[in-house]
Each structure stands twice: as structure tokens, then as C-alpha cells.
Amino acid sequence: GQVLERQQPKRVTTVMAKAERPGKVFVDWSQNAHHKTTIAPYSLRARPEPTVSTPVDWDEVGACAAGEDPLRFVSDDVLARVADHGDLFAPVLALEQELPVPQR
């Protein structure tokens, strides 16, 4: 995360304070620890009304950023989404990517 932050300081941050993050991608390095419980796609969250960790597309991200859609899903929403749009997480199983080698 810090390498990305140094390479792209106007676009990437590792600073957790929300006031430092507007308009930037926040790389949450603190989630990379053995005791963290990062939730898997399509998992219910342990809350009084359990929402579901749900893959979204870039149009939905844009709408959320514009304040048009809060991207909050409950189980019935997710079942309908998968029926309508298919499994948006499925490409992860086949997509091969390569990280660029930083130039020194």
C-alpha cells in the first residue's frame, strides 16, 4: 500500500482518517493480519439486520460515489441480483492478472 501511495500520492492513500481519503483509493493495510476477519463475497454480516457482502459493478460504484445508491444489500436483494446479473464474482476464478514491476 505504501509503495502505491508513493507512486500515486494524488490517487492512493494508506491513511485511515476519512478526512484524508476523499477522491483517493484507500489501501487498508491493517486488514492484512492473521487476526482480521475480512468477509468473503456473499457472506452475511453479523448484525441485527444482516447485510451481505456483495460484488458490484463499476456503474454501481459510480452511482454510490455520486450519492445515488448506498450499496446496501440484504439476502433477498442478493438472490435477485444473481438471478438478474449472474455471479459478478465469478470472473475472479478465471481472470489472470499480473502486477506491474515498479521502476526504480
Coordinates of C-alpha atoms in Angstrom, one line a residue:
G1 CA 0.0 0.0 0.0
Q2 CA 2.8 2.4 0.9
V3 CA 4.6 1.7 -2.4
L4 CA 1.4 2.6 -4.3
E5 CA 0.9 5.7 -2.1
R6 CA 4.5 6.9 -3.0
Q7 CA 4.0 6.2 -6.7
Q8 CA 0.5 7.8 -6.9
P9 CA 0.1 10.2 -4.0
K10 CA -2.8 12.0 -5.5
R11 CA -4.7 8.8 -6.1
V12 CA -3.8 6.4 -3.3
T13 CA -3.6 6.7 0.4
T14 CA -2.9 4.4 3.4
V15 CA -4.0 6.9 5.9
M16 CA -7.1 5.7 7.7
A17 CA -8.6 9.1 8.7
K18 CA -11.6 9.7 6.5
A19 CA -10.7 13.3 6.1
E20 CA -7.5 12.3 4.3
R21 CA -9.3 9.9 1.8
P22 CA -11.7 11.9 -0.4
G23 CA -11.0 11.2 -4.1
K24 CA -8.4 8.6 -3.3
V25 CA -8.3 4.8 -3.2
F26 CA -7.7 3.7 0.4
V27 CA -5.4 0.7 0.7
D28 CA -6.4 -0.7 4.1
W29 CA -3.1 -2.5 5.1
S30 CA -4.5 -3.1 8.6
Q31 CA -6.8 -5.8 7.2
N32 CA -3.7 -7.9 6.2
A33 CA -3.2 -9.6 9.6
H34 CA -3.9 -13.1 10.8
H35 CA -6.5 -12.0 13.4
K36 CA -8.6 -10.0 11.0
T37 CA -11.9 -11.4 9.7
T38 CA -12.3 -10.0 6.2
I39 CA -15.5 -11.3 4.9
A40 CA -15.9 -13.3 1.8
P41 CA -18.2 -12.4 -1.1
Y42 CA -21.9 -13.3 -0.5
S43 CA -21.3 -13.7 3.3
L44 CA -23.9 -12.4 5.8
R45 CA -22.5 -9.9 8.2
A46 CA -23.1 -10.4 11.9
R47 CA -25.5 -7.5 12.6
P48 CA -29.1 -7.2 13.8
E49 CA -30.2 -6.9 10.2
P50 CA -27.5 -8.9 8.4
T51 CA -26.4 -7.3 5.2
V52 CA -24.5 -9.3 2.6
S53 CA -21.0 -8.7 1.2
T54 CA -21.9 -8.3 -2.4
P55 CA -19.8 -7.8 -5.6
V56 CA -20.8 -4.7 -7.5
D57 CA -20.0 -3.4 -11.0
W58 CA -18.3 -0.1 -11.8
D59 CA -21.6 1.7 -12.7
E60 CA -22.8 0.9 -9.2
V61 CA -19.6 2.2 -7.7
G62 CA -20.0 5.4 -9.6
A63 CA -23.6 5.8 -8.5
C64 CA -22.6 5.3 -4.9
A65 CA -19.8 7.8 -5.2
A66 CA -22.4 10.3 -6.6
G67 CA -24.7 9.7 -3.6
E68 CA -27.3 7.9 -5.7
D69 CA -27.1 4.4 -4.2
P70 CA -25.9 3.3 -0.8
L71 CA -24.9 -0.2 -2.0
R72 CA -26.5 -1.9 0.9
F73 CA -27.8 -5.4 0.3
V74 CA -29.8 -8.0 2.3
S75 CA -30.1 -11.7 1.4
D76 CA -33.2 -11.3 -0.7
D77 CA -31.6 -8.5 -2.7
V78 CA -28.5 -10.6 -3.4
L79 CA -30.5 -13.6 -4.6
A80 CA -32.4 -11.3 -7.0
R81 CA -29.1 -9.7 -8.2
V82 CA -27.6 -13.1 -9.0
A83 CA -30.7 -14.1 -10.9
D84 CA -30.7 -10.9 -12.9
H85 CA -27.0 -10.2 -13.4
G86 CA -25.3 -13.6 -12.8
D87 CA -22.4 -14.0 -10.3
L88 CA -20.3 -10.8 -10.6
F89 CA -17.6 -12.5 -8.6
A90 CA -17.2 -15.5 -11.0
P91 CA -14.6 -13.9 -13.2
V92 CA -12.1 -13.9 -10.3
L93 CA -11.8 -17.6 -10.6
A94 CA -10.5 -17.4 -14.2
L95 CA -9.1 -13.9 -14.6
E96 CA -5.3 -13.9 -14.7
Q97 CA -3.6 -10.6 -13.8
E98 CA 0.0 -9.5 -13.5
L99 CA 1.1 -6.8 -11.2
P100 CA 3.4 -4.2 -12.8
V101 CA 7.0 -4.3 -11.7
P102 CA 7.8 -0.9 -10.1
Q103 CA 10.6 1.0 -11.9
R104 CA 13.4 2.1 -9.6

